[in-house]
């Protein structure tokens, strides 16, 4: 032992030379990346910040000038007004009717469209029936049809079955327009599952519906969450279909918001408009935050193979 | 002779003139196969030979184009898989991931509307046979590969079927587990005495498990026989080359028939007077291939007892632990033999080795069939 070179420790390693974890150093590139990220974050957060503080100020304070300053006497009156009293066109009962209209449109449309799409995707990927590929081709093609082209034919169609300007009418329209993307999503998900799973179910004697409900549907949680995010945000944010097909009584929140912002006489009520906009945007935001976590969890738990 | 094929008393699965094509490609052509009751039949062949396709046809998972399938005497050609009396075990296990082991086992019974007490009883019995009792409440994700495959076998077991179909069940397991489960499947067959049809590309599985092996190539059964006969009397060059590891040595040369038939290849003249020809040996001279298994070659003391022996240089030595494979040449053609691992072989060493041509196989060079 004593004959060893002095730089060698008893274990035989060379002291003073690279050993173990490589130290991280701060490079210019890294500083640049962080600077870029921080600037982008500020860029996207400032409008939200302005909206929130403006909605908490009174009108005199807003008109006084500084957009970025914090409210001196915070008030939630604009929020109450936006929800209950602001005028949307001729009605002055705030956004709340529009909110409930949107709920009445979104919830059934999301459930129906996802239900039909997952069933269609399942049938397309596992039951190779006659014309399956043609049907799928048509559906995919449907994803590329511009909405404007079919607006008027749909009006005629809905009028023929007496569903134009009605709640069922707008729900049907949303369901149909969700189909191409949703079916594509579900079909590709099911096509990625091992075909042997389907074979095993057939050998076990499960029927078309039993295979779907007991085996395929429980496995499709991750993709269902994706579809849910897509559909809720898509339908909630929709303006065009709502204003055309829903009818005045069922106008969704987005249409009401637009009416509110545009029917002000005199000085626009910036505080109320800001509050109303935040309320309208809140639903998709909440969906993102809540189901985003479920989404990740679903992918992690859905380990099919391993 | 023990080479007699043991005919099963009654056929459990019969396939008549089965043809299956995907578009213009004929995957299976006019295939006929009879599997006896309680028989363990292995379908063996390289990938793409149609063995899994045939199994899927028997299971009813693929619609056939022509022919008939009988299971337990019933024509099931148009029946759904569940009505055929079969259970199937897949390579990827195909367990339902969101169900516990117990639910996996009982799924088939639940959809069939079997009574709860019966289900519980059958699940208990299957889990005892397969020793998966402690795993019943677990999900497939929390099982090891071997445990998963056991559950997959259990799923077929609870349904009380006549015929078990295995589609490469051990291919996803590591070597050690594979040999363990192989023995377990054999034990299971001895206990249950069900008919089992087993698809594999692993010749060791085929040789160890099968009562009979059907060797397939391009959708055609090449040979259907006991493992012993497949190994010792392959009907053609394909079967001879496919079975055995290391593979059989093939020497190309000429066969001269007559009362004292001989095989000549280059400077080697190999007497065939004790070789058992299929029928009469062809008269005159024909191009032929002589196949000799590496394990049938003798060296050192054993050489003297062999009707043919020759000296050669050792070119490559592959120690396998249990034995050693050595590469040499006869008449300028590659020739391998297997030696005890205690024998120290060295590259460049000259060694005398010999074999008994009667244990070899002689094939027609053009028709590739056995002579």
XYZ file of C-alpha atoms in Angstrom:
677
model
C 0.000 0.000 0.000
C 2.666 2.516 0.917
C 4.381 2.044 -2.400
C 1.426 3.561 -4.264
C 1.820 6.842 -6.043
C 0.761 9.775 -3.810
C -2.058 10.895 -6.162
C -3.801 7.550 -5.776
C -6.206 7.112 -2.890
C -6.415 3.775 -1.127
C -9.206 2.669 -3.450
C -7.058 3.232 -6.477
C -8.835 6.234 -7.930
C -6.955 9.266 -9.161
C -7.631 12.315 -6.987
C -8.060 15.713 -8.500
C -9.327 14.347 -11.791
C -12.909 14.055 -13.104
C -14.936 11.838 -10.839
C -18.642 11.100 -10.507
C -21.311 13.539 -11.540
C -20.173 16.025 -14.136
C -20.644 19.577 -12.803
C -23.123 21.745 -14.683
C -21.925 25.130 -15.711
C -23.999 28.175 -16.667
C -23.540 28.750 -20.382
C -24.607 31.652 -22.548
C -27.016 29.368 -24.355
C -28.778 28.465 -21.134
C -29.094 32.111 -20.092
C -30.552 32.869 -23.506
C -33.117 30.090 -23.235
C -34.303 31.277 -19.833
C -34.438 34.886 -20.975
C -36.547 33.878 -23.973
C -38.893 31.790 -21.833
C -39.392 34.553 -19.283
C -40.041 37.191 -21.938
C -42.569 34.963 -23.713
C -44.332 34.240 -20.447
C -44.624 37.959 -19.690
C -45.790 38.644 -23.226
C -48.689 36.199 -22.863
C -49.515 37.026 -19.267
C -49.745 40.820 -19.593
C -53.093 40.824 -21.438
C -54.541 38.533 -18.784
C -53.145 40.776 -16.085
C -54.669 43.844 -17.711
C -58.022 42.097 -18.048
C -58.095 41.020 -14.427
C -57.104 44.392 -12.916
C -59.339 46.349 -15.282
C -62.303 44.215 -14.278
C -61.633 45.126 -10.638
C -61.514 48.886 -11.190
C -64.372 51.364 -11.399
C -64.968 53.202 -14.653
C -63.575 56.570 -13.445
C -60.310 54.932 -12.552
C -60.089 53.205 -15.935
C -60.741 56.423 -17.775
C -58.099 58.143 -15.669
C -55.442 56.370 -17.630
C -52.794 53.944 -16.497
C -53.706 50.536 -17.889
C -51.096 48.658 -15.887
C -51.621 50.191 -12.461
C -53.268 48.193 -9.706
C -56.827 49.201 -8.710
C -56.893 51.808 -5.932
C -60.322 50.821 -4.655
C -60.939 47.242 -5.842
C -64.551 46.306 -6.545
C -66.285 43.179 -7.798
C -69.288 45.162 -8.994
C -68.291 44.783 -12.689
C -68.349 40.973 -12.233
C -71.816 41.083 -10.697
C -73.011 43.375 -13.466
C -71.493 41.200 -16.164
C -73.201 38.127 -14.747
C -76.609 39.605 -13.931
C -77.296 43.120 -15.245
C -75.307 44.002 -18.332
C -77.285 44.445 -21.513
C -76.832 41.944 -24.310
C -78.823 43.464 -27.090
C -82.257 44.331 -25.685
C -82.162 42.038 -22.645
C -80.391 43.350 -19.624
C -79.919 40.239 -17.528
C -76.174 39.812 -17.937
C -74.321 36.800 -19.238
C -75.913 34.178 -17.000
C -78.608 33.089 -19.512
C -75.921 32.741 -22.141
C -73.784 30.689 -19.771
C -76.583 28.233 -19.152
C -77.373 28.110 -22.858
C -73.750 27.196 -23.519
C -73.924 24.480 -20.888
C -77.126 23.131 -22.432
C -75.424 23.012 -25.826
C -71.959 21.839 -24.778
C -72.774 19.013 -22.368
C -75.087 16.999 -24.634
C -73.054 17.727 -27.759
C -69.818 16.588 -26.092
C -71.349 13.418 -24.692
C -73.167 12.462 -27.876
C -70.239 13.204 -30.193
C -67.682 11.344 -28.084
C -70.037 8.419 -27.632
C -70.708 8.061 -31.340
C -67.086 8.681 -32.299
C -65.644 6.064 -29.939
C -68.166 3.504 -31.115
C -67.444 4.317 -34.749
C -63.693 4.198 -34.171
C -64.044 0.836 -32.438
C -66.145 -0.607 -35.235
C -63.813 0.761 -37.895
C -60.663 -0.669 -36.366
C -61.854 -4.076 -35.195
C -64.837 -5.136 -37.262
C -63.731 -5.048 -40.853
C -67.191 -4.764 -42.334
C -67.948 -4.006 -45.945
C -67.361 -0.386 -46.857
C -65.486 0.392 -43.642
C -62.598 1.927 -45.498
C -64.880 3.981 -47.719
C -66.704 5.311 -44.682
C -63.444 6.186 -43.010
C -62.233 7.899 -46.168
C -65.368 10.021 -46.309
C -65.007 10.941 -42.648
C -61.406 12.008 -43.080
C -62.383 14.009 -46.126
C -65.030 15.694 -43.977
C -62.282 17.152 -41.814
C -61.162 19.274 -44.759
C -64.535 20.672 -45.794
C -64.711 24.409 -45.055
C -67.600 25.197 -42.715
C -68.873 28.100 -44.788
C -69.623 25.828 -47.738
C -72.126 23.741 -45.809
C -73.782 26.441 -43.707
C -76.724 27.006 -45.992
C -77.394 23.340 -46.910
C -77.511 22.548 -43.208
C -80.004 25.326 -42.600
C -82.241 23.834 -45.278
C -81.796 20.360 -43.888
C -82.573 21.362 -40.331
C -85.581 23.391 -41.434
C -86.958 20.356 -43.249
C -86.902 18.338 -40.032
C -88.102 21.348 -38.001
C -84.945 21.564 -35.908
C -83.611 24.843 -37.222
C -83.172 27.443 -34.463
C -83.507 24.885 -31.700
C -81.358 23.291 -29.039
C -81.424 19.790 -30.619
C -80.514 21.424 -33.937
C -77.326 23.048 -32.664
C -76.389 19.883 -30.751
C -76.722 17.823 -33.946
C -74.612 20.313 -35.868
C -71.836 20.225 -33.292
C -71.947 16.422 -33.182
C -71.644 16.142 -36.934
C -68.797 18.614 -37.176
C -66.917 16.897 -34.376
C -67.103 13.512 -36.102
C -64.167 13.587 -38.548
C -61.500 14.532 -36.051
C -62.941 12.492 -33.193
C -63.397 9.323 -35.238
C -59.876 9.683 -36.572
C -58.644 10.061 -33.017
C -60.504 7.025 -31.688
C -59.861 4.819 -34.680
C -56.136 5.424 -34.481
C -56.165 4.802 -30.760
C -57.999 1.495 -31.122
C -55.832 0.508 -34.076
C -52.851 0.891 -31.752
C -54.247 -1.623 -29.264
C -53.059 -5.206 -29.736
C -55.461 -7.038 -32.050
C -54.994 -10.135 -29.902
C -56.989 -8.418 -27.183
C -59.940 -8.277 -29.517
C -59.388 -11.876 -30.579
C -59.251 -12.984 -26.958
C -62.582 -11.279 -26.318
C -64.099 -13.027 -29.315
C -62.838 -16.411 -28.148
C -64.266 -15.586 -24.727
C -67.609 -15.091 -26.428
C -68.041 -11.364 -25.911
C -70.432 -9.729 -28.357
C -69.880 -6.521 -30.312
C -71.306 -4.451 -27.462
C -69.750 -6.456 -24.634
C -66.317 -6.140 -26.184
C -66.875 -2.424 -26.565
C -68.227 -1.680 -23.100
C -66.194 -4.110 -20.972
C -62.848 -4.061 -22.743
C -62.313 -1.303 -25.277
C -64.115 1.602 -23.636
C -62.360 1.280 -20.240
C -59.041 1.186 -22.053
C -59.777 4.325 -24.028
C -59.773 6.715 -21.055
C -56.670 8.654 -22.190
C -58.012 9.299 -25.675
C -61.460 10.111 -24.274
C -59.899 12.851 -22.161
C -58.180 14.225 -25.248
C -61.487 14.167 -27.117
C -63.181 15.835 -24.144
C -60.704 18.709 -24.131
C -61.062 19.175 -27.882
C -64.847 19.094 -27.869
C -65.510 21.200 -24.766
C -63.185 23.977 -25.862
C -64.320 23.741 -29.473
C -68.030 23.842 -28.745
C -67.800 26.327 -25.897
C -65.752 28.737 -27.997
C -67.939 28.308 -31.058
C -69.569 31.465 -32.322
C -70.548 30.811 -35.928
C -72.758 27.741 -35.469
C -74.301 29.209 -32.331
C -75.375 32.399 -33.991
C -76.703 30.601 -37.076
C -78.373 27.438 -35.812
C -79.205 27.860 -32.120
C -81.890 30.509 -32.414
C -82.162 33.673 -30.321
C -83.471 31.863 -27.249
C -80.523 29.454 -27.199
C -77.694 31.782 -28.126
C -74.545 30.598 -26.424
C -72.389 32.732 -24.176
C -69.982 33.715 -26.954
C -72.797 35.295 -28.955
C -74.159 37.084 -25.874
C -70.684 38.359 -25.044
C -70.275 39.802 -28.492
C -73.681 41.499 -28.227
C -72.776 42.910 -24.830
C -69.501 44.355 -26.004
C -71.090 45.910 -29.070
C -74.349 47.353 -27.772
C -72.944 49.869 -25.313
C -74.074 53.416 -25.716
C -71.629 56.169 -24.896
C -68.451 55.093 -23.197
C -67.809 51.314 -23.391
C -68.029 49.670 -19.981
C -64.527 48.294 -20.086
C -64.696 46.910 -16.576
C -67.841 44.865 -17.271
C -66.586 43.729 -20.667
C -63.351 42.503 -19.146
C -65.174 40.591 -16.420
C -67.574 39.074 -18.955
C -64.729 37.961 -21.187
C -62.916 36.284 -18.310
C -66.083 34.478 -17.248
C -66.606 33.230 -20.796
C -63.029 32.027 -21.129
C -63.030 30.409 -17.697
C -64.694 27.153 -18.736
C -62.137 26.037 -21.345
C -59.359 27.161 -19.007
C -60.702 25.071 -16.148
C -61.083 22.089 -18.489
C -57.460 22.418 -19.512
C -56.221 22.587 -15.948
C -58.384 19.800 -14.558
C -58.317 17.259 -17.352
C -54.745 17.971 -18.339
C -53.747 16.288 -15.100
C -56.128 13.403 -15.776
C -54.748 13.184 -19.264
C -51.206 12.580 -18.048
C -52.458 10.201 -15.382
C -54.502 8.314 -17.948
C -51.531 7.799 -20.207
C -49.368 6.635 -17.330
C -51.984 4.222 -15.980
C -53.018 2.888 -19.352
C -49.868 0.829 -19.721
C -51.216 -1.850 -22.024
C -48.003 -3.709 -22.488
C -45.067 -3.915 -20.192
C -40.073 -50.250 -35.353
C -40.949 -47.315 -33.147
C -41.195 -45.173 -36.239
C -44.813 -46.294 -36.574
C -47.125 -43.297 -36.374
C -49.487 -43.748 -33.462
C -52.978 -43.160 -34.752
C -55.255 -41.538 -32.232
C -58.545 -43.361 -31.650
C -60.846 -40.544 -32.772
C -59.990 -37.269 -34.346
C -60.678 -34.230 -32.246
C -59.951 -31.636 -34.890
C -60.229 -32.343 -38.591
C -59.393 -29.958 -41.352
C -60.593 -30.764 -44.838
C -59.286 -29.081 -47.998
C -58.810 -25.775 -46.251
C -57.880 -22.865 -48.488
C -57.402 -19.327 -47.326
C -56.313 -16.413 -49.434
C -55.735 -12.769 -48.673
C -56.629 -11.218 -51.984
C -54.587 -12.989 -54.627
C -52.141 -14.505 -52.140
C -52.996 -18.059 -51.157
C -51.805 -18.423 -47.591
C -53.094 -21.939 -47.087
C -53.780 -24.324 -49.923
C -55.907 -27.449 -49.798
C -54.731 -28.262 -46.333
C -55.809 -31.491 -44.679
C -55.037 -32.338 -41.091
C -56.421 -34.751 -38.510
C -55.618 -34.280 -34.870
C -56.415 -37.070 -32.482
C -58.257 -36.684 -29.198
C -55.865 -35.713 -26.439
C -53.057 -35.243 -28.904
C -50.462 -32.514 -28.568
C -49.829 -31.258 -32.078
C -47.217 -28.633 -32.799
C -47.337 -26.500 -35.921
C -43.754 -25.599 -36.649
C -42.246 -23.487 -39.366
C -40.417 -20.300 -40.226
C -42.284 -16.998 -39.960
C -44.756 -16.462 -42.740
C -45.356 -20.170 -43.316
C -49.034 -19.915 -42.388
C -48.936 -21.720 -39.057
C -50.533 -18.903 -37.047
C -53.006 -18.334 -39.849
C -54.033 -21.973 -39.662
C -54.509 -21.674 -35.913
C -56.655 -18.569 -36.371
C -58.750 -20.472 -38.903
C -59.276 -23.306 -36.429
C -60.221 -20.752 -33.783
C -62.693 -19.104 -36.117
C -60.945 -15.753 -35.985
C -60.353 -15.839 -39.730
C -62.988 -16.729 -42.291
C -61.763 -19.434 -44.617
C -62.359 -19.393 -48.368
C -62.809 -23.112 -48.928
C -62.906 -26.311 -46.953
C -64.333 -27.530 -43.683
C -63.267 -27.629 -40.064
C -64.564 -30.219 -37.624
C -64.040 -30.010 -33.885
C -65.170 -32.928 -31.706
C -67.102 -34.337 -34.623
C -69.080 -31.152 -35.225
C -68.779 -29.089 -38.361
C -67.774 -25.681 -37.008
C -66.808 -24.095 -40.314
C -69.370 -21.319 -39.903
C -69.460 -21.191 -36.107
C -68.351 -18.263 -33.965
C -65.129 -18.819 -31.969
C -67.037 -19.122 -28.701
C -69.177 -21.964 -30.053
C -66.261 -24.070 -31.226
C -65.180 -25.438 -27.878
C -61.763 -23.890 -28.072
C -59.638 -21.780 -25.761
C -56.783 -19.727 -27.070
C -53.546 -18.447 -25.571
C -51.798 -15.615 -27.358
C -48.182 -14.587 -27.664
C -48.827 -11.140 -26.186
C -50.980 -12.731 -23.433
C -53.860 -10.413 -24.423
C -55.048 -10.022 -20.848
C -57.682 -7.350 -20.315
C -55.541 -4.679 -18.643
C -58.240 -2.978 -16.594
C -59.519 -6.211 -15.037
C -58.028 -8.137 -12.142
C -56.727 -11.646 -12.734
C -59.952 -13.035 -11.324
C -62.075 -10.918 -13.670
C -59.835 -11.879 -16.554
C -60.373 -15.543 -15.830
C -64.100 -15.221 -15.381
C -64.861 -12.829 -18.231
C -65.816 -15.544 -20.697
C -68.081 -17.191 -18.146
C -69.700 -13.902 -17.134
C -70.623 -12.949 -20.675
C -71.955 -16.457 -21.176
C -74.217 -15.948 -18.135
C -72.813 -18.768 -16.021
C -74.015 -18.829 -12.405
C -71.872 -17.036 -9.851
C -71.147 -20.123 -7.737
C -70.059 -22.059 -10.820
C -67.780 -19.227 -11.877
C -66.153 -19.057 -8.458
C -65.641 -22.811 -8.426
C -64.072 -22.946 -11.861
C -61.823 -19.957 -11.209
C -60.632 -21.550 -7.986
C -59.900 -24.825 -9.736
C -57.992 -23.156 -12.564
C -56.004 -20.988 -10.196
C -55.037 -24.078 -8.201
C -53.900 -25.962 -11.269
C -51.821 -23.010 -12.440
C -50.779 -21.863 -8.948
C -51.969 -18.313 -9.455
C -54.221 -18.209 -6.388
C -52.318 -15.391 -4.638
C -52.458 -13.240 -7.783
C -56.231 -13.249 -8.255
C -56.804 -9.681 -7.096
C -53.909 -8.179 -9.037
C -54.043 -6.390 -12.344
C -52.033 -7.697 -15.313
C -49.681 -4.693 -15.151
C -48.476 -5.963 -11.765
C -47.607 -9.445 -12.991
C -44.399 -10.791 -14.458
C -44.333 -12.246 -17.956
C -44.518 -15.815 -16.731
C -47.419 -15.039 -14.416
C -49.282 -13.276 -17.203
C -48.930 -16.243 -19.508
C -50.181 -18.506 -16.737
C -53.255 -16.319 -16.356
C -53.757 -16.433 -20.117
C -53.686 -20.227 -19.983
C -56.101 -20.073 -17.055
C -58.546 -18.076 -19.132
C -58.733 -20.978 -21.552
C -58.849 -23.449 -18.690
C -61.926 -22.051 -16.907
C -64.011 -22.301 -20.023
C -63.779 -26.090 -19.981
C -62.977 -26.396 -23.645
C -62.098 -29.482 -25.653
C -59.248 -27.966 -27.594
C -56.512 -25.599 -26.464
C -54.877 -23.404 -29.062
C -51.505 -21.857 -28.287
C -50.166 -19.142 -30.566
C -46.445 -18.885 -29.783
C -47.200 -18.538 -26.084
C -43.622 -18.508 -24.877
C -42.004 -16.282 -27.464
C -42.170 -13.147 -25.319
C -40.458 -14.769 -22.338
C -36.771 -14.975 -21.553
C -34.935 -18.235 -22.094
C -35.062 -19.463 -18.505
C -38.778 -18.791 -18.035
C -39.484 -20.286 -21.413
C -38.002 -23.627 -20.472
C -39.828 -23.549 -17.131
C -43.197 -22.838 -18.679
C -42.547 -25.402 -21.382
C -42.370 -28.085 -18.761
C -45.472 -26.668 -17.110
C -47.450 -26.819 -20.338
C -46.349 -30.413 -20.774
C -47.410 -31.217 -17.227
C -50.727 -29.468 -17.859
C -51.324 -31.569 -20.940
C -50.552 -34.775 -19.085
C -52.980 -33.773 -16.365
C -55.853 -32.445 -18.484
C -55.436 -34.757 -21.492
C -57.058 -32.141 -23.741
C -56.257 -31.809 -27.379
C -53.700 -29.077 -27.780
C -52.528 -27.337 -30.918
C -49.420 -25.323 -30.416
C -47.833 -22.914 -32.866
C -44.158 -22.136 -32.532
C -41.057 -21.375 -34.519
C -38.868 -22.809 -31.771
C -37.849 -26.337 -32.637
C -36.890 -27.158 -29.064
C -40.455 -26.411 -27.932
C -41.767 -28.480 -30.800
C -39.537 -31.472 -30.143
C -40.081 -31.510 -26.394
C -43.834 -30.920 -26.304
C -45.298 -32.582 -29.335
C -46.885 -35.950 -29.836
C -46.722 -35.061 -33.485
C -45.188 -32.125 -35.309
C -46.518 -30.614 -38.509
C -43.751 -28.766 -40.281
C -45.120 -26.065 -42.530
C -43.686 -24.037 -45.344
C -45.503 -21.607 -47.635
C -48.882 -22.774 -46.377
C -48.223 -26.435 -47.046
C -47.544 -29.112 -44.455
C -44.200 -30.649 -45.369
C -44.174 -33.451 -42.853
C -46.542 -34.570 -40.142
C -44.950 -37.076 -37.854
C -43.594 -37.817 -34.408
C -40.632 -35.745 -33.241
C -38.492 -38.884 -33.473
C -39.278 -39.440 -37.138
C -39.062 -35.771 -38.025
C -35.591 -35.727 -36.554
C -34.369 -39.027 -37.922
C -36.251 -39.380 -41.161
C -36.966 -35.919 -42.571
C -38.952 -36.234 -45.790
C -37.177 -33.473 -47.646
C -34.267 -31.089 -47.553
C -36.334 -28.295 -46.009
C -37.391 -30.354 -43.012
C -33.897 -31.767 -42.645
C -32.371 -28.304 -42.577
C -35.051 -26.780 -40.378
C -34.845 -29.311 -37.568
C -31.673 -29.694 -35.558
C -29.248 -27.222 -34.097
C -26.559 -26.970 -35.299
C -28.079 -27.788 -38.631
C -27.597 -30.968 -40.572
C -24.519 -31.223 -42.818
C -25.384 -31.456 -46.465
C -22.920 -32.995 -48.890
C -23.714 -32.643 -52.585
C -22.652 -35.444 -54.821
C -23.837 -38.358 -56.885
C -25.644 -41.513 -55.943
C -24.891 -44.643 -57.841
C -27.591 -47.258 -57.316
C -27.516 -50.989 -57.721
C -26.777 -53.811 -55.301
C -23.952 -51.855 -53.658
C -25.137 -48.230 -53.721
C -22.487 -45.604 -53.039
C -22.470 -41.860 -52.663
C -19.582 -39.983 -54.262
C -18.691 -36.423 -53.540
C -15.335 -35.168 -54.783
C -12.730 -37.547 -53.493
C -15.056 -39.032 -50.865
C -16.756 -42.333 -51.551
C -19.356 -43.225 -48.963
C -20.872 -46.718 -48.939
C -24.648 -46.847 -48.594
C -25.240 -50.590 -48.404
C -26.873 -50.319 -44.969
C -28.885 -47.207 -45.802
C -32.627 -47.831 -45.688
C -34.016 -46.431 -48.911
C -37.592 -45.231 -49.232
C -38.611 -47.836 -51.785
C -35.975 -49.056 -54.175
C -32.830 -47.015 -54.747
C -32.852 -45.302 -58.130
C -30.926 -47.150 -60.786
C -27.978 -45.523 -62.498
C -26.417 -42.307 -61.272
C -28.420 -39.412 -59.875
C -27.457 -36.144 -58.300
C -28.107 -36.395 -54.583
C -27.511 -34.727 -51.233
C -26.382 -36.665 -48.205
C -27.387 -35.206 -44.855
C -25.491 -36.110 -41.691
C -26.360 -34.687 -38.293
C -23.383 -33.178 -36.420
C -24.287 -35.208 -33.347
C -24.057 -38.477 -35.291
C -20.399 -37.967 -36.085
C -17.858 -39.913 -34.052
C -14.286 -38.980 -33.296
C -11.347 -40.628 -31.481
C -12.244 -44.153 -30.289
C -15.677 -44.096 -31.884
C -14.308 -43.755 -35.397
C -13.351 -47.430 -35.673
C -16.941 -48.561 -35.367
C -18.118 -46.297 -38.175
C -18.536 -47.613 -41.752
C -17.062 -44.414 -43.131
C -14.304 -42.237 -41.787
C -12.056 -39.532 -43.100
C -9.394 -37.155 -41.874
C -9.893 -33.404 -41.834
C -8.501 -30.113 -40.545
C -10.396 -28.351 -37.802
C -11.106 -24.793 -38.874
C -13.343 -23.328 -36.191
C -14.106 -24.499 -32.671
C -17.256 -23.320 -30.867
C -17.330 -24.371 -27.210
C -20.986 -24.423 -26.037
C -20.344 -25.546 -22.478
C -22.223 -28.817 -22.628
C -20.457 -29.782 -25.839
C -18.288 -28.354 -28.569
C -19.089 -27.742 -32.206
C -16.195 -28.081 -34.622
C -16.077 -27.040 -38.262
C -14.135 -28.986 -40.824
C -14.486 -30.028 -44.466
C -15.318 -33.147 -46.424
C -14.636 -33.012 -50.146
C -14.274 -29.220 -49.861
C -17.740 -28.851 -48.333
C -18.490 -27.439 -44.886
C -18.962 -30.129 -42.296
C -19.637 -29.676 -38.591
C -19.615 -32.198 -35.824
C -20.378 -32.187 -32.182
C -17.841 -33.401 -29.668
C -17.844 -33.868 -25.922
C -16.714 -30.724 -24.176
C -13.902 -32.655 -22.457
C -12.249 -33.316 -25.800
C -9.787 -30.557 -26.431
C -9.992 -29.555 -30.033
C -7.674 -27.030 -31.553
C -7.871 -25.026 -34.717
C -5.569 -26.506 -37.359
C -5.539 -29.906 -35.712
C -5.862 -32.922 -38.017
C -8.496 -35.292 -36.794
C -10.084 -38.492 -37.993
C -13.862 -38.549 -37.802
C -16.491 -40.924 -39.069
C -20.203 -41.574 -39.305
C -22.695 -44.228 -40.195
C -24.403 -43.293 -43.487
C -27.350 -45.453 -42.470
C -28.220 -42.856 -39.807
C -28.019 -40.100 -42.371
C -30.606 -38.960 -44.880
C -30.283 -39.057 -48.612
C -32.191 -36.579 -50.749
C -32.773 -36.148 -54.430
C -30.843 -33.026 -55.411
C -33.561 -31.775 -57.734
C -36.812 -32.912 -56.135
C -35.324 -32.406 -52.635
C -37.362 -35.411 -51.422
C -35.938 -38.236 -49.375
C -34.543 -41.229 -51.207
